[in-house]
Coordinates of C-alpha atoms in Angstrom, one line a residue:
M182 CA 2.9 6.5 -14.3
G183 CA 6.1 6.9 -16.2
V184 CA 7.4 3.3 -16.4
A185 CA 7.3 1.4 -19.8
I186 CA 6.5 -2.3 -19.3
S187 CA 6.8 -4.6 -22.3
L188 CA 4.8 -7.8 -21.6
S189 CA 5.7 -9.1 -25.0
E190 CA 9.2 -9.9 -23.9
T191 CA 8.2 -12.4 -21.4
G192 CA 9.6 -15.9 -21.7
R193 CA 8.5 -19.1 -20.2
T194 CA 11.1 -19.7 -17.5
T195 CA 11.0 -21.5 -14.2
S196 CA 13.5 -20.9 -11.4
Q197 CA 14.3 -23.5 -8.8
D198 CA 11.8 -22.1 -6.4
G199 CA 9.1 -22.1 -8.9
S200 CA 8.5 -18.4 -9.0
G201 CA 10.0 -17.8 -12.5
V202 CA 12.5 -15.3 -11.0
S203 CA 15.5 -15.5 -8.7
V204 CA 14.5 -13.6 -5.6
S205 CA 16.9 -12.8 -2.9
K206 CA 15.8 -12.8 0.7
P207 CA 15.2 -9.1 1.6
G208 CA 15.5 -7.8 5.0
E209 CA 13.5 -5.1 6.9
A210 CA 16.7 -3.6 8.3
G211 CA 16.1 -0.2 6.4
L212 CA 12.5 0.2 7.6
K213 CA 13.5 -0.8 11.1
A214 CA 16.3 1.7 11.1
L215 CA 14.0 4.5 10.0
A216 CA 11.5 3.5 12.7
D217 CA 14.4 3.4 15.3
Y218 CA 15.7 6.8 14.1
L219 CA 12.3 8.3 14.5
A220 CA 11.4 6.3 17.6
S221 CA 10.6 9.2 20.0
D222 CA 8.3 10.8 17.3
M223 CA 6.7 7.5 16.5
L224 CA 6.0 6.8 20.2
A225 CA 4.3 10.2 20.5
C226 CA 2.3 9.4 17.3
N227 CA 1.2 6.0 18.7
Q228 CA 0.0 7.7 21.8
V229 CA -2.0 10.1 19.7
I230 CA -3.5 7.2 17.9
V231 CA -4.5 5.4 21.0
D232 CA -5.9 8.7 22.7
R233 CA -7.9 9.7 19.6
M234 CA -9.5 6.2 19.3
Q235 CA -11.2 6.5 22.5
S236 CA -15.0 6.9 22.6
P237 CA -17.8 6.5 25.1
V238 CA -19.3 4.0 22.6
A239 CA -17.6 0.8 23.9
L240 CA -17.4 -1.0 20.6
I241 CA -15.3 1.7 18.9
P242 CA -12.2 1.4 21.3
Q243 CA -12.7 -2.4 21.3
L244 CA -12.5 -2.8 17.6
A245 CA -9.7 -0.1 17.6
A246 CA -7.7 -2.0 20.1
H247 CA -8.0 -5.0 17.9
L248 CA -6.4 -3.1 15.1
V249 CA -3.6 -1.7 17.2
A250 CA -2.8 -5.2 18.6
A251 CA -2.5 -6.5 15.0
G252 CA 0.5 -4.1 14.5
G253 CA 1.5 -3.1 11.1
K254 CA 4.5 -1.3 9.6
R255 CA 3.3 2.2 10.3
L256 CA 5.0 3.2 7.1
R257 CA 2.8 6.0 6.1
P258 CA 3.1 8.0 9.4
L259 CA 6.8 7.3 9.4
L260 CA 7.1 9.0 6.0
T261 CA 5.1 12.1 7.3
L262 CA 7.5 12.3 10.3
A263 CA 10.6 11.7 8.1
A264 CA 9.6 14.3 5.5
A265 CA 8.9 17.0 8.2
R266 CA 12.3 16.3 9.8
M267 CA 14.1 16.4 6.3
C268 CA 12.5 19.9 5.7
G269 CA 13.8 21.3 9.1
Y270 CA 10.8 20.8 11.3
N271 CA 12.0 20.5 14.9
N272 CA 8.8 21.3 16.8
Q273 CA 9.8 24.9 16.9
D274 CA 6.2 25.9 17.3
G275 CA 5.7 23.6 20.4
R276 CA 2.7 22.0 18.8
M277 CA 4.1 18.5 17.7
R278 CA 2.3 19.1 14.4
H279 CA 4.2 16.4 12.6
V280 CA 3.1 13.8 15.2
E281 CA -0.6 14.9 14.9
I282 CA -0.7 14.8 11.1
A283 CA 1.2 11.5 11.1
A284 CA -1.6 10.0 13.2
C285 CA -4.2 11.6 10.9
V286 CA -2.4 9.8 8.0
E287 CA -2.6 6.5 9.9
F288 CA -6.2 7.0 10.7
I289 CA -7.1 7.5 7.0
H290 CA -5.1 4.4 6.1
T291 CA -6.7 2.3 8.8
A292 CA -10.2 3.5 7.8
T293 CA -9.6 2.4 4.2
L294 CA -8.4 -1.0 5.5
L295 CA -11.6 -1.6 7.4
H296 CA -13.7 -0.7 4.5
D297 CA -11.6 -2.7 2.0
D298 CA -11.7 -5.9 4.1
V299 CA -15.6 -5.6 4.1
V300 CA -15.7 -5.0 0.3
D301 CA -13.3 -8.0 -0.2
D302 CA -14.7 -10.2 2.5
S303 CA -11.2 -10.7 3.9
Q304 CA -10.9 -13.0 6.8
L305 CA -7.2 -12.2 7.7
R306 CA -5.4 -9.0 8.3
R307 CA -1.7 -9.0 9.4
G308 CA -1.9 -12.6 10.3
L309 CA -4.9 -12.2 12.6
A310 CA -8.7 -12.5 12.0
S311 CA -9.8 -9.3 10.3
A312 CA -11.9 -6.8 12.2
N313 CA -14.9 -7.7 10.0
A314 CA -14.5 -11.4 10.7
I315 CA -14.8 -10.7 14.5
F316 CA -17.0 -7.7 14.9
G317 CA -19.1 -7.9 11.6
N318 CA -19.2 -5.9 8.5
K319 CA -21.6 -3.2 9.9
A320 CA -19.3 -2.4 12.9
S321 CA -16.2 -2.3 10.6
V322 CA -17.7 0.1 8.2
L323 CA -19.0 2.4 10.9
V324 CA -15.8 2.5 12.9
G325 CA -13.9 3.1 9.5
D326 CA -16.2 6.2 9.3
F327 CA -15.4 7.1 12.9
L328 CA -11.7 7.1 12.1
F329 CA -12.2 9.2 8.9
A330 CA -14.1 11.8 11.1
R331 CA -11.3 11.7 13.7
S332 CA -8.8 12.5 11.0
F333 CA -10.7 15.5 9.8
Q334 CA -10.9 16.6 13.5
I335 CA -7.1 16.5 13.7
L336 CA -6.8 18.4 10.4
T337 CA -9.2 21.1 11.6
A338 CA -7.3 21.6 14.8
D339 CA -4.0 21.9 12.9
A340 CA -5.6 24.7 10.9
S341 CA -3.3 24.3 7.9
L342 CA -5.3 24.7 4.7
G343 CA -2.4 23.3 2.8
V344 CA -2.2 20.1 4.7
M345 CA -6.0 19.8 4.7
A346 CA -6.2 20.2 1.0
I347 CA -3.5 17.4 0.5
L348 CA -5.1 14.9 2.8
S349 CA -8.7 15.6 1.7
A350 CA -7.8 15.2 -1.9
A351 CA -5.8 12.0 -1.1
S352 CA -8.8 10.6 0.7
A353 CA -11.0 11.2 -2.3
T354 CA -8.4 9.6 -4.6
L355 CA -8.2 6.5 -2.3
A356 CA -12.1 6.1 -2.8
E357 CA -11.7 6.6 -6.6
G358 CA -8.9 4.1 -6.8
E359 CA -11.0 1.4 -5.1
V360 CA -14.0 2.2 -7.3
M361 CA -11.8 2.0 -10.3
Q362 CA -10.4 -1.4 -9.2
M363 CA -14.0 -2.6 -8.9
T364 CA -14.8 -1.6 -12.5
T365 CA -11.6 -3.4 -13.8
Q366 CA -12.3 -6.5 -11.8
N367 CA -12.9 -9.6 -14.0
D368 CA -11.9 -7.7 -17.0
L369 CA -8.8 -9.0 -18.8
S370 CA -9.0 -6.2 -21.5
T371 CA -7.7 -3.9 -18.7
S372 CA -4.5 -2.3 -19.9
V373 CA -1.3 -2.0 -17.8
D374 CA -1.7 1.8 -17.8
Q375 CA -5.3 1.4 -16.3
Y376 CA -3.9 -1.0 -13.7
L377 CA -1.2 1.4 -12.8
Q378 CA -3.8 4.1 -12.4
V379 CA -5.7 1.8 -10.0
I380 CA -2.9 1.2 -7.7
Y381 CA -1.8 4.7 -7.8
G382 CA -5.4 5.7 -6.6
K383 CA -5.7 2.9 -3.9
T384 CA -2.2 3.0 -2.6
A385 CA 0.4 5.4 -3.8
A386 CA -1.7 8.5 -3.5
L387 CA -1.7 8.3 0.3
F388 CA 2.1 7.6 0.3
A389 CA 2.5 10.8 -1.7
A390 CA 0.2 12.8 0.6
A391 CA 2.0 11.6 3.6
C392 CA 5.3 12.8 2.4
E393 CA 3.9 16.1 1.0
S394 CA 2.1 16.9 4.3
G395 CA 5.3 16.4 6.1
A396 CA 7.0 18.8 3.7
V397 CA 4.4 21.4 4.2
I398 CA 4.7 21.2 8.1
G399 CA 8.5 21.5 7.6
E400 CA 8.0 24.7 5.4
A401 CA 9.8 23.2 2.5
T402 CA 10.5 25.0 -0.7
P403 CA 8.1 24.2 -3.7
E404 CA 10.9 22.0 -5.2
Q405 CA 11.5 20.0 -1.9
R406 CA 7.7 19.6 -1.5
E407 CA 7.3 18.2 -5.1
A408 CA 10.4 16.0 -4.7
L409 CA 9.0 14.4 -1.5
R410 CA 5.5 14.0 -3.1
M411 CA 7.0 12.1 -6.0
Y412 CA 9.2 10.1 -3.6
G413 CA 6.1 9.0 -1.8
A414 CA 4.2 8.4 -5.0
N415 CA 7.0 6.1 -6.5
L416 CA 7.5 4.4 -3.3
G417 CA 3.8 3.6 -3.0
M418 CA 3.7 2.2 -6.5
A419 CA 6.6 -0.1 -5.8
F420 CA 5.0 -1.1 -2.5
Q421 CA 1.6 -2.1 -4.1
L422 CA 3.2 -3.9 -7.0
V423 CA 5.1 -6.1 -4.6
D424 CA 1.9 -6.7 -2.7
D425 CA 0.1 -7.8 -5.9
A426 CA 3.2 -10.1 -6.7
L427 CA 3.1 -11.6 -3.1
D428 CA -0.5 -12.6 -3.5
Y429 CA 0.8 -15.3 -6.0
A430 CA 4.3 -15.8 -4.6
A431 CA 4.2 -15.9 -0.9
D432 CA 3.1 -18.3 1.8
Q433 CA 0.2 -17.4 4.1
A434 CA 2.2 -17.4 7.3
T435 CA 4.7 -14.9 5.9
L436 CA 2.1 -12.7 4.1
G437 CA -0.2 -12.4 7.0
K438 CA -3.3 -12.8 4.9
E439 CA -4.8 -15.4 2.7
V440 CA -2.6 -16.2 -0.4
G441 CA -4.7 -16.2 -3.5
D442 CA -7.3 -13.6 -2.3
D443 CA -6.9 -11.5 -5.5
F444 CA -7.3 -14.6 -7.6
R445 CA -10.5 -15.7 -5.9
E446 CA -12.0 -12.2 -6.3
G447 CA -11.1 -12.0 -9.9
K448 CA -8.8 -8.9 -9.5
V449 CA -6.8 -8.0 -12.5
T450 CA -3.2 -7.3 -11.3
L451 CA 0.1 -7.2 -13.2
P452 CA 1.0 -10.9 -12.5
V453 CA -2.3 -12.0 -14.2
L454 CA -2.0 -9.5 -17.1
A455 CA 1.6 -10.7 -17.7
A456 CA 0.7 -14.3 -17.6
Y457 CA -2.4 -13.8 -19.8
E458 CA -0.4 -11.9 -22.5
A459 CA 2.5 -14.4 -22.4
G460 CA 0.4 -17.4 -22.3
N461 CA -0.9 -19.7 -25.2
E462 CA -4.5 -20.0 -26.3
E463 CA -5.1 -22.8 -23.7
D464 CA -3.7 -20.5 -20.9
R465 CA -5.9 -17.7 -22.1
I466 CA -9.0 -19.9 -22.1
F467 CA -8.1 -20.8 -18.5
W468 CA -7.6 -17.2 -17.4
R469 CA -10.8 -16.0 -19.0
R470 CA -12.7 -18.8 -17.2
V471 CA -11.2 -18.2 -13.7
I472 CA -10.9 -14.3 -13.8
E473 CA -13.6 -13.0 -16.1
E474 CA -16.3 -15.7 -15.5
C475 CA -15.1 -16.4 -11.9
D476 CA -15.8 -20.0 -12.7
Q477 CA -13.2 -21.5 -10.3
H478 CA -12.8 -25.1 -9.4
P479 CA -10.6 -26.9 -6.9
G480 CA -7.0 -26.9 -8.0
D481 CA -7.5 -23.7 -10.2
L482 CA -5.3 -21.6 -7.8
E483 CA -2.5 -24.1 -8.1
A484 CA -2.9 -24.1 -11.9
A485 CA -2.8 -20.3 -11.9
L486 CA 0.4 -20.3 -9.8
S487 CA 2.0 -22.7 -12.3
R488 CA 1.1 -20.5 -15.3
I489 CA 2.4 -17.5 -13.5
A490 CA 5.7 -19.2 -12.7
E491 CA 6.1 -20.5 -16.3
T492 CA 5.6 -17.0 -17.8
N493 CA 7.9 -15.1 -15.4
A494 CA 5.0 -12.9 -14.4
I495 CA 6.2 -12.4 -10.8
G496 CA 9.6 -11.3 -12.3
I497 CA 8.0 -8.7 -14.5
T498 CA 6.0 -7.4 -11.6
L499 CA 9.1 -7.2 -9.4
K500 CA 11.1 -5.5 -12.2
C501 CA 8.4 -2.9 -12.4
A502 CA 8.4 -2.3 -8.7
E503 CA 12.2 -1.9 -8.7
D504 CA 11.9 0.6 -11.5
Y505 CA 9.5 2.8 -9.3
A506 CA 11.8 2.2 -6.3
A507 CA 14.7 3.6 -8.4
K508 CA 12.7 6.7 -9.3
A509 CA 11.9 7.2 -5.6
R510 CA 15.6 7.1 -4.8
E511 CA 16.2 9.6 -7.6
N512 CA 13.5 11.9 -6.2
L513 CA 15.7 12.5 -3.1
S514 CA 18.8 13.6 -5.1
M515 CA 18.2 17.3 -4.3
F516 CA 18.5 16.7 -0.5
P517 CA 21.9 16.8 1.2
D518 CA 23.4 13.5 2.2
D519 CA 22.6 12.7 5.8
T520 CA 21.4 9.9 7.9
L521 CA 17.7 10.5 7.3
K522 CA 18.2 10.7 3.6
N523 CA 20.1 7.4 3.5
L524 CA 17.2 5.8 5.6
L525 CA 14.7 7.0 3.1
L526 CA 16.8 5.6 0.3
E527 CA 17.0 2.2 2.0
T528 CA 13.1 2.4 2.7
A529 CA 12.6 2.8 -1.1
S530 CA 14.8 -0.3 -1.8
Y531 CA 12.9 -2.2 0.9
S532 CA 9.5 -1.4 -0.7
A533 CA 10.5 -3.3 -3.9
S534 CA 12.1 -6.3 -2.1
R535 CA 9.9 -7.0 0.9
E536 CA 8.5 -10.4 1.7
R537 CA 5.3 -9.2 3.5

């Protein structure tokens, strides 16, 4: 995705916190400021989400209410709202299109979370029991399908073939990304480029689509539309890279899900690839056993964390995330300086420095 990563330059270093890199405490001030700036739009979006989750089938609103109660950053719909506003949309058509499409983006995202938690057998989501842990796998999959259907109802009502093309293509890419991740699972011969393709598909594609959809609603120029699409893509890459780093660097209470989930599932992420390449033969034997063979014993997660710290694998991953965040900031250079642009610049920085 345009960022060169040299794993051969890794050295065995350990910082005082054991992570192998000095990490400053990031704040969520930028993201909160963006949410505050778009508060009225986001309030309307949340109302659309609640209204559209209703169904005479009681289990659907019950499970949906659990998801709403769990909260979340709502970053993707915020990006749709922000992109529309940056391109001049001010509800001049009286339809609140940006709000409806932002809700559609959140439905697509939530549907994928429901399906992913079933595939990964995740028991926690945002610090609470996951929907599949409470309601079961079948209900989670079917309600995920319901949310996908709702999103396409919203798109049909909006009647913009441009927005429909963007979000339907993103939905297909999301599924492709998850399948690609499944094919690279337990395979340490996966290249960094293949890994980056996976995280683009499973995460960054929807960030890109969220921004591009807002641009289309705002009747952006082709140049503005492409700039915002790339901003979303690069921000999404940074976001997922940090997510993969946090699986080996955060504590469970902060992260909101079980630490080491990726390790237990044998997922091949950049922290593992970096530690594997920088390690000695004993390290590589260890990684092949726990990741490729999934032959994991008590204490193996702690051993993996130690090896990741010694090889600065978290530092490498976070540096890659910052490179993408820098590209996202560059993508906004064509837009005039104003409050909203500054908030999106801060959001890009937040994506590469967040703690959860």
